[in-house]
CSV table of C-alpha atoms in Angstrom, one decimal:
chain,number,residue,atom,x,y,z
A,1,MET,CA,72.8,80.4,112.5
A,2,ASN,CA,70.5,82.7,110.6
A,3,LEU,CA,71.8,84.5,107.5
A,4,PRO,CA,71.8,88.3,107.8
A,5,PRO,CA,69.3,90.3,105.7
A,6,LEU,CA,69.9,90.5,102.0
A,7,ARG,CA,70.5,94.2,102.4
A,8,ASP,CA,73.3,93.7,104.7
A,9,PRO,CA,76.5,94.9,103.1
A,10,PHE,CA,78.5,92.3,104.9
A,11,PHE,CA,76.2,89.6,103.3
A,12,THR,CA,76.9,90.9,99.8
A,13,TYR,CA,80.6,91.1,100.6
A,14,ARG,CA,80.9,87.7,102.1
A,15,TYR,CA,79.1,86.0,99.2
A,16,ARG,CA,80.3,88.4,96.5
A,17,ARG,CA,81.4,85.7,94.1
A,18,ARG,CA,78.3,83.6,94.3
A,19,LEU,CA,76.2,86.7,94.0
A,20,HIS,CA,78.1,87.9,90.9
A,21,VAL,CA,77.4,84.4,89.3
A,22,LEU,CA,73.8,84.8,90.2
A,23,ARG,CA,73.6,88.2,88.6
A,24,VAL,CA,75.3,86.9,85.4
A,25,MET,CA,72.8,84.1,85.1
A,26,LEU,CA,69.8,86.3,85.9
A,27,ALA,CA,70.8,88.9,83.3
A,28,LEU,CA,71.2,86.1,80.7
A,29,MET,CA,67.7,84.8,81.6
A,30,ILE,CA,66.3,88.3,81.2
A,31,THR,CA,67.9,88.8,77.9
A,32,PHE,CA,66.9,85.4,76.7
A,33,GLY,CA,63.3,86.0,77.8
A,34,VAL,CA,63.2,89.3,75.9
A,35,ILE,CA,64.6,88.0,72.7
A,36,ARG,CA,62.2,85.0,72.8
A,37,VAL,CA,59.1,86.9,73.6
A,38,PHE,CA,59.7,89.6,71.0
A,39,GLU,CA,61.4,87.3,68.5
A,40,ILE,CA,64.3,89.6,68.0
A,41,PRO,CA,66.4,88.8,64.9
A,42,HIS,CA,70.2,88.1,65.4
A,43,SER,CA,69.5,87.7,69.1
A,44,SER,CA,72.8,85.9,69.8
A,45,TRP,CA,74.5,89.2,69.9
A,46,ALA,CA,72.4,90.4,72.8
A,47,LEU,CA,73.4,87.3,74.8
A,48,VAL,CA,77.0,87.8,74.0
A,49,SER,CA,76.9,91.5,74.9
A,50,THR,CA,75.3,90.6,78.3
A,51,VAL,CA,78.1,88.3,79.2
A,52,MET,CA,80.8,90.7,78.0
A,53,VAL,CA,79.3,93.6,79.9
A,54,MET,CA,79.1,91.8,83.3
A,55,GLY,CA,82.3,89.9,83.0
A,56,ASN,CA,84.4,92.2,85.3
A,57,LEU,CA,81.8,94.4,86.9
A,58,PRO,CA,81.0,92.9,90.4
A,59,HIS,CA,80.4,96.3,92.1
A,60,ILE,CA,78.4,99.5,91.6
A,61,GLY,CA,81.5,101.7,91.4
A,62,GLY,CA,82.7,99.8,88.4
A,63,VAL,CA,79.3,100.1,86.8
A,64,LEU,CA,79.2,103.8,87.3
A,65,ASP,CA,82.7,104.2,85.9
A,66,LYS,CA,82.7,101.8,83.1
A,67,GLY,CA,78.9,101.6,82.4
A,68,ARG,CA,79.1,105.0,80.7
A,69,GLN,CA,82.1,103.9,78.7
A,70,ARG,CA,80.4,100.8,77.6
A,71,LEU,CA,77.2,102.6,76.4
A,72,LEU,CA,79.3,105.4,74.7
A,73,GLY,CA,81.6,102.9,73.0
A,74,THR,CA,78.7,100.7,71.9
A,75,ALA,CA,76.6,103.6,70.6
A,76,LEU,CA,79.5,105.1,68.6
A,77,GLY,CA,80.8,101.7,67.4
A,78,ALA,CA,77.3,100.7,66.2
A,79,ALA,CA,76.7,104.1,64.6
A,80,THR,CA,80.1,103.9,62.8
A,81,GLY,CA,79.3,100.4,61.5
A,82,LEU,CA,75.8,101.5,60.3
A,83,SER,CA,77.4,104.4,58.5
A,84,LEU,CA,79.8,102.1,56.7
A,85,ILE,CA,77.0,99.9,55.6
A,86,LEU,CA,75.4,102.9,53.8
A,87,PHE,CA,78.2,103.0,51.3
A,88,PRO,CA,77.0,101.7,47.8
A,89,PRO,CA,78.0,98.1,46.9
A,90,ALA,CA,80.5,99.4,44.3
A,91,MET,CA,82.6,100.8,47.2
A,92,HIS,CA,82.6,97.5,49.1
A,93,LEU,CA,86.3,97.8,50.0
A,94,LEU,CA,85.5,101.0,52.1
A,95,ILE,CA,83.8,98.7,54.7
A,96,PRO,CA,86.9,96.8,55.9
A,97,VAL,CA,89.2,99.7,55.3
A,98,GLY,CA,86.9,102.2,57.1
A,99,SER,CA,86.5,99.7,59.9
A,100,LEU,CA,90.2,99.4,60.4
A,101,ALA,CA,90.7,103.1,60.2
A,102,ALA,CA,87.9,103.7,62.8
A,103,ILE,CA,89.3,101.1,65.2
A,104,GLY,CA,92.8,102.5,64.8
A,105,VAL,CA,91.7,106.0,65.6
A,106,ALA,CA,89.7,104.9,68.6
A,107,THR,CA,92.6,102.8,69.9
A,108,TRP,CA,94.9,105.8,69.4
A,109,LEU,CA,92.6,108.2,71.3
A,110,THR,CA,92.1,105.8,74.2
A,111,PHE,CA,95.5,104.3,74.5
A,112,SER,CA,96.8,104.2,78.1
A,113,ASN,CA,94.0,106.3,79.6
A,114,ARG,CA,90.9,105.6,81.7
A,115,HIS,CA,88.7,105.5,78.6
A,116,GLY,CA,90.3,102.5,77.2
A,117,TYR,CA,87.3,100.4,77.7
A,118,SER,CA,85.2,102.8,75.5
A,119,GLY,CA,87.7,102.0,72.7
A,120,LEU,CA,87.4,98.3,73.3
A,121,MET,CA,83.6,98.5,73.2
A,122,PHE,CA,83.7,100.7,70.1
A,123,ALA,CA,85.8,98.1,68.2
A,124,ILE,CA,83.7,95.1,69.3
A,125,SER,CA,80.4,96.9,68.6
A,126,LEU,CA,81.6,98.0,65.2
A,127,LEU,CA,82.7,94.5,64.2
A,128,LEU,CA,79.5,93.0,65.4
A,129,VAL,CA,77.4,95.4,63.3
A,130,ILE,CA,79.4,95.0,60.0
A,131,GLY,CA,79.6,91.3,60.4
A,132,ASP,CA,81.0,89.7,57.2
A,133,GLY,CA,80.9,93.0,55.4
A,134,SER,CA,77.5,92.7,53.9
A,135,HIS,CA,75.4,95.8,53.0
A,136,ASP,CA,72.1,94.7,54.6
A,137,MET,CA,70.9,97.7,56.6
A,138,ASP,CA,68.3,95.7,58.5
A,139,ILE,CA,70.9,93.3,59.7
A,140,GLY,CA,73.2,96.1,60.9
A,141,LEU,CA,70.3,97.8,62.8
A,142,TRP,CA,69.2,94.7,64.5
A,143,ARG,CA,72.8,93.9,65.6
A,144,ALA,CA,73.2,97.4,67.0
A,145,PHE,CA,70.0,97.1,68.9
A,146,ASP,CA,71.0,93.6,70.2
A,147,VAL,CA,74.3,95.0,71.4
A,148,LEU,CA,72.7,97.9,73.3
A,149,LEU,CA,70.0,95.6,74.6
A,150,GLY,CA,72.5,93.2,76.1
A,151,THR,CA,74.7,96.1,77.5
A,152,LEU,CA,71.6,97.7,79.2
A,153,VAL,CA,70.4,94.5,80.7
A,154,GLY,CA,73.8,93.7,82.1
A,155,ILE,CA,74.2,97.1,83.7
A,156,SER,CA,70.8,97.2,85.1
A,157,VAL,CA,71.1,93.8,86.8
A,158,THR,CA,74.5,94.7,88.3
A,159,VAL,CA,73.0,97.9,89.8
A,160,LEU,CA,69.7,96.6,91.0
A,161,VAL,CA,70.2,93.0,92.1
A,162,LEU,CA,71.9,92.7,95.4
A,163,PRO,CA,74.5,95.3,94.4
A,164,GLN,CA,78.0,95.1,95.7
A,165,LYS,CA,79.5,98.6,96.6
A,166,ALA,CA,83.1,99.1,96.1
A,167,THR,CA,83.1,101.3,99.3
A,168,ASP,CA,81.8,98.4,101.3
A,169,MET,CA,84.5,96.1,99.9
A,170,MET,CA,87.1,98.7,100.9
A,171,ARG,CA,85.6,98.9,104.4
A,172,PHE,CA,85.6,95.2,105.0
A,173,MET,CA,89.1,94.8,103.5
A,174,LEU,CA,90.3,97.6,105.9
A,175,SER,CA,88.7,95.9,108.8
A,176,GLU,CA,90.2,92.5,108.0
A,177,ASN,CA,93.6,94.1,107.6
A,178,LEU,CA,93.3,95.8,110.9
A,179,ASP,CA,92.3,92.6,112.5
A,180,ARG,CA,95.3,90.8,110.9
A,181,LEU,CA,97.6,93.4,112.3
A,182,ALA,CA,96.1,93.1,115.8
A,183,ARG,CA,96.6,89.4,115.6
A,184,LEU,CA,100.2,89.8,114.3
A,185,PHE,CA,101.1,92.2,116.9
A,186,HIS,CA,99.5,90.2,119.8
A,187,ALA,CA,101.0,86.9,118.6
A,188,HIS,CA,104.4,88.6,118.4
A,189,THR,CA,104.2,89.9,122.0
A,190,THR,CA,103.5,86.3,123.3
A,191,ALA,CA,105.8,84.3,120.9
A,192,GLU,CA,108.7,82.2,122.1
A,193,ALA,CA,110.2,81.7,118.7
A,194,ALA,CA,111.2,83.6,115.7
A,195,LEU,CA,109.0,84.6,112.7
A,196,ASP,CA,107.1,81.4,111.8
A,197,VAL,CA,105.3,80.1,108.7
A,198,ASP,CA,101.8,81.2,109.9
A,199,THR,CA,103.0,84.7,110.6
A,200,ARG,CA,104.5,85.0,107.2
A,201,ALA,CA,101.2,83.8,105.6
A,202,LEU,CA,99.3,86.4,107.5
A,203,LEU,CA,101.7,89.2,106.4
A,204,LYS,CA,101.3,88.0,102.8
A,205,ALA,CA,97.6,88.2,103.1
A,206,THR,CA,97.7,91.7,104.5
A,207,SER,CA,99.9,92.9,101.7
A,208,SER,CA,97.7,91.2,99.2
A,209,ALA,CA,94.7,93.1,100.5
A,210,LEU,CA,96.4,96.3,100.2
A,211,VAL,CA,96.9,95.7,96.4
A,212,LYS,CA,93.2,94.9,96.1
A,213,GLN,CA,92.3,98.1,98.0
A,214,ARG,CA,94.4,100.2,95.6
A,215,GLY,CA,92.5,98.6,92.6
A,216,LEU,CA,89.2,99.9,94.1
A,217,VAL,CA,90.2,103.5,94.4
A,218,ASP,CA,88.6,104.7,91.1
A,219,ALA,CA,85.4,102.7,91.7
A,220,ILE,CA,85.0,104.1,95.3
A,221,HIS,CA,85.6,107.6,94.1
A,222,ARG,CA,82.9,107.2,91.5
A,223,GLU,CA,80.4,106.1,94.2
A,224,GLY,CA,81.0,109.5,95.7
A,225,ARG,CA,81.6,108.6,99.4
A,226,LEU,CA,85.3,108.9,99.6
A,227,ASN,CA,87.7,110.7,97.4
A,228,ARG,CA,91.1,109.6,96.0
A,229,ASP,CA,93.2,111.6,98.5
A,230,GLU,CA,91.4,110.1,101.5
A,231,LEU,CA,91.8,106.5,100.1
A,232,ASP,CA,95.4,107.1,99.3
A,233,ASP,CA,96.0,108.2,103.1
A,234,ILE,CA,94.3,105.1,104.4
A,235,ILE,CA,96.2,102.7,102.2
A,236,SER,CA,99.5,104.4,102.8
A,237,LEU,CA,99.1,104.3,106.7
A,238,GLN,CA,98.2,100.6,106.5
A,239,ARG,CA,101.2,99.9,104.3
A,240,ARG,CA,103.5,101.7,106.9
A,241,MET,CA,101.9,99.8,109.7
A,242,VAL,CA,102.6,96.5,108.0
A,243,SER,CA,106.2,97.5,107.4
A,244,THR,CA,106.6,98.6,111.0
A,245,ILE,CA,105.3,95.2,112.3
A,246,GLU,CA,107.6,93.4,110.0
A,247,LEU,CA,110.5,95.3,111.4
A,248,LEU,CA,109.2,94.6,115.0
A,249,LEU,CA,109.1,90.9,114.3
A,250,GLU,CA,112.7,90.9,113.1
A,251,THR,CA,114.1,93.4,115.7
A,252,HIS,CA,112.7,91.5,118.6
A,253,TRP,CA,115.0,88.5,117.8
A,254,THR,CA,118.2,90.1,116.7
A,255,THR,CA,120.2,88.8,119.7
A,256,ARG,CA,119.3,86.8,122.8
A,257,GLU,CA,120.7,89.4,125.1
A,258,GLY,CA,118.6,92.1,123.4
A,259,HIS,CA,115.5,89.9,123.7
A,260,ASP,CA,116.2,89.4,127.5
A,261,ARG,CA,116.7,93.1,128.0
A,262,ILE,CA,113.4,93.8,126.3
A,263,GLN,CA,111.6,91.1,128.4
A,264,ALA,CA,112.9,92.9,131.5
A,265,MET,CA,111.2,96.2,130.7
A,266,GLU,CA,108.4,96.4,133.2
A,267,GLY,CA,105.1,97.4,131.7
A,268,LEU,CA,106.1,97.1,128.1
A,269,ARG,CA,104.0,94.0,127.5
A,270,SER,CA,100.9,95.5,128.9
A,271,GLU,CA,101.3,98.5,126.7
A,272,GLN,CA,101.7,96.2,123.6
A,273,HIS,CA,98.6,94.3,124.6
A,274,ARG,CA,96.6,97.5,125.0
A,275,LEU,CA,97.7,98.5,121.5
A,276,ALA,CA,96.7,95.1,120.1
A,277,ARG,CA,93.2,95.5,121.7
A,278,ASP,CA,93.0,99.1,120.3
A,279,LEU,CA,93.7,97.7,116.7
A,280,GLY,CA,91.0,95.0,117.2
A,281,THR,CA,88.5,97.6,118.4
A,282,LEU,CA,89.2,99.8,115.5
A,283,ALA,CA,88.7,96.8,113.1
A,284,PHE,CA,85.2,96.3,114.9
A,285,GLN,CA,84.2,99.8,114.5
A,286,VAL,CA,85.0,99.9,110.9
A,287,ARG,CA,83.4,96.6,110.1
A,288,THR,CA,80.1,97.5,111.8
A,289,GLY,CA,79.8,101.0,110.4
A,290,GLN,CA,80.2,102.8,113.8
A,291,PRO,CA,81.6,106.2,114.3
A,292,ILE,CA,85.4,105.9,114.9
A,293,ALA,CA,85.7,106.6,118.7
A,294,ILE,CA,88.9,105.3,120.1
A,295,THR,CA,91.9,106.9,121.8
A,296,VAL,CA,95.3,105.2,121.2
A,297,THR,CA,97.6,105.5,124.1
A,298,GLN,CA,101.2,106.3,123.1
A,299,PHE,CA,104.1,104.2,124.5
A,300,ASP,CA,106.0,105.8,127.4
A,301,LEU,CA,109.5,105.4,126.2
A,302,GLN,CA,111.1,107.4,129.1
A,303,ARG,CA,110.4,104.7,131.6
A,304,HIS,CA,112.4,102.2,129.7
A,305,ALA,CA,115.2,104.6,128.6
A,306,GLU,CA,117.7,103.3,131.1
A,307,LEU,CA,117.3,99.6,130.2
A,308,ALA,CA,117.4,100.4,126.5
A,309,SER,CA,120.4,102.8,126.5
A,310,SER,CA,122.6,100.8,128.8
A,311,ALA,CA,122.0,97.5,127.1
A,312,ARG,CA,125.3,95.5,126.4
A,313,SER,CA,126.0,91.9,125.4
A,314,ASP,CA,128.2,89.5,127.4
A,315,GLU,CA,131.1,90.5,125.2
A,316,GLY,CA,130.6,94.2,126.1
A,317,ARG,CA,129.1,95.2,122.7
A,318,ILE,CA,126.3,97.8,122.8
A,319,LEU,CA,123.0,96.4,121.9
A,320,PHE,CA,120.9,98.7,119.6
A,321,SER,CA,117.9,96.2,119.3
A,322,PRO,CA,116.2,97.3,122.5
A,323,SER,CA,116.2,101.0,121.6
A,324,GLY,CA,115.1,100.2,118.0
A,325,TYR,CA,112.4,97.9,119.3
A,326,LEU,CA,110.9,100.5,121.7
A,327,TRP,CA,111.0,103.1,118.8
A,328,LEU,CA,109.1,100.7,116.5
A,329,ASN,CA,106.5,100.2,119.2
A,330,ARG,CA,106.1,103.9,119.5
A,331,GLU,CA,105.9,104.3,115.7
A,332,LEU,CA,103.2,101.6,115.4
A,333,ALA,CA,101.2,103.3,118.1
A,334,ARG,CA,101.6,106.7,116.3
A,335,LEU,CA,100.6,105.3,113.0
A,336,THR,CA,97.5,103.6,114.5
A,337,SER,CA,96.6,107.0,116.1
A,338,ASP,CA,97.0,108.7,112.8
A,339,LEU,CA,94.7,106.1,111.1
A,340,VAL,CA,92.1,106.6,113.8
A,341,ASP,CA,92.2,110.4,113.3
A,342,ARG,CA,91.9,110.0,109.5
A,343,LEU,CA,89.0,107.6,109.7
A,344,GLY,CA,87.4,109.7,112.5
A,345,GLY,CA,87.5,112.7,110.1
A,346,LEU,CA,85.6,110.8,107.3
A,347,THR,CA,82.0,111.9,107.9
A,348,ARG,CA,80.6,109.5,105.3
A,349,LEU,CA,82.5,106.4,106.6
A,350,PRO,CA,79.9,105.4,109.3
A,351,SER,CA,77.0,103.4,107.9
A,352,ARG,CA,73.6,103.3,109.8
A,353,ARG,CA,72.4,100.4,107.5
A,354,LEU,CA,75.5,98.4,108.2
A,355,HIS,CA,75.4,99.2,111.9
A,356,ARG,CA,71.8,98.0,112.1
A,357,ALA,CA,72.2,94.9,110.0
A,358,SER,CA,75.5,93.6,111.3
A,359,ASN,CA,75.5,90.6,113.5
A,360,ARG,CA,77.9,92.0,116.1
A,361,LYS,CA,78.3,88.9,118.4
A,362,TRP,CA,81.0,87.4,116.3
A,363,ALA,CA,82.9,90.7,116.1
A,364,ARG,CA,82.8,91.1,120.0
A,365,ARG,CA,83.9,87.5,120.2
A,366,ASP,CA,86.9,88.2,118.1
A,367,ILE,CA,87.9,91.2,120.2
A,368,ALA,CA,87.5,89.2,123.4
A,369,LYS,CA,89.9,86.7,121.9
A,370,ILE,CA,92.6,89.4,121.4
A,371,ASP,CA,92.1,90.4,125.0
A,372,LYS,CA,92.7,86.8,126.3
A,373,GLY,CA,95.4,86.1,123.8
A,374,LYS,CA,93.4,83.2,122.2
A,375,ARG,CA,93.0,84.2,118.7
A,376,ASP,CA,92.2,81.7,115.9
A,377,ASP,CA,94.8,80.3,113.5
A,378,PRO,CA,96.5,83.3,111.9
A,379,ARG,CA,96.3,81.7,108.5
A,380,GLN,CA,92.7,82.3,108.4
A,381,PRO,CA,91.7,85.6,106.7
């Protein structure tokens, strides 16, 4: 099987860990080459700064958001350190005292806000420049230069070498979650037993992906394709869909009598299978960068009203599970329709580059498996 082109967003997403390692190693090689060719003094600080800068920046959105903080903190920290070095030797105590005061002020100003990373970089750069408290201006200048060099190399490599976009990460996580929901719902409609271990693992993976999506909101907003309100709506709808499916899984098996009454509802299974296919199709369209073009058919509750409302157990007790089960199916279809409308209204969600680059055979094969009820092991992400 041929690998997709390097510019394929799915390629950078699928191999994001390996590519991040590659970028870190490449940045270190570039920094090492520069300091060796130009014989830059105190060059170890440049290498340290490169690693420190790239440690938690795997995607462009993080670079755009934190890159400015890193440069600002580094520049201000280095400038403060150089200013302290300028004090005469007789006032040597001002260097540690001034450093502590400057770091304290920076920590106070950036405490619990989105500029906290600038405060961290300020403190690190200041300490690197003053070193052991000597008054050597040349050493301070070279250390400041080394810190800025390592920072710029790290940011440049992250942005230019097979960059990973936070927007693409969100796209593929959303697609994977929709695919998981389709598999959960389809497996539920064909199951002959209660909630099993595989299903629980799939629910856990879906919830974990929602947490990761929440962590990408600021980075995606910084990339300028989606704003925070749009992302909040998408994540909220997914969370409600997961909760609804969890309730469906439990409601279906509340009582044996209720289950038998649900099984007797003619046409309900075909409606459920159609909704599972709609979820799979939506996952495919999101994953391949296509415009969202799908119509979700709502459940016809009226046709099942008689069976649901008159459901009683052998002991004569009224069974509420059939009515609740029908309502939850209707609610899942409604939430899916709302998500389709929300995604369809995002003019910057479709991706021509992704649509051209994607290998769509495997995606169509996944949807075909939903249609036939032959999905892969639900434990696979």
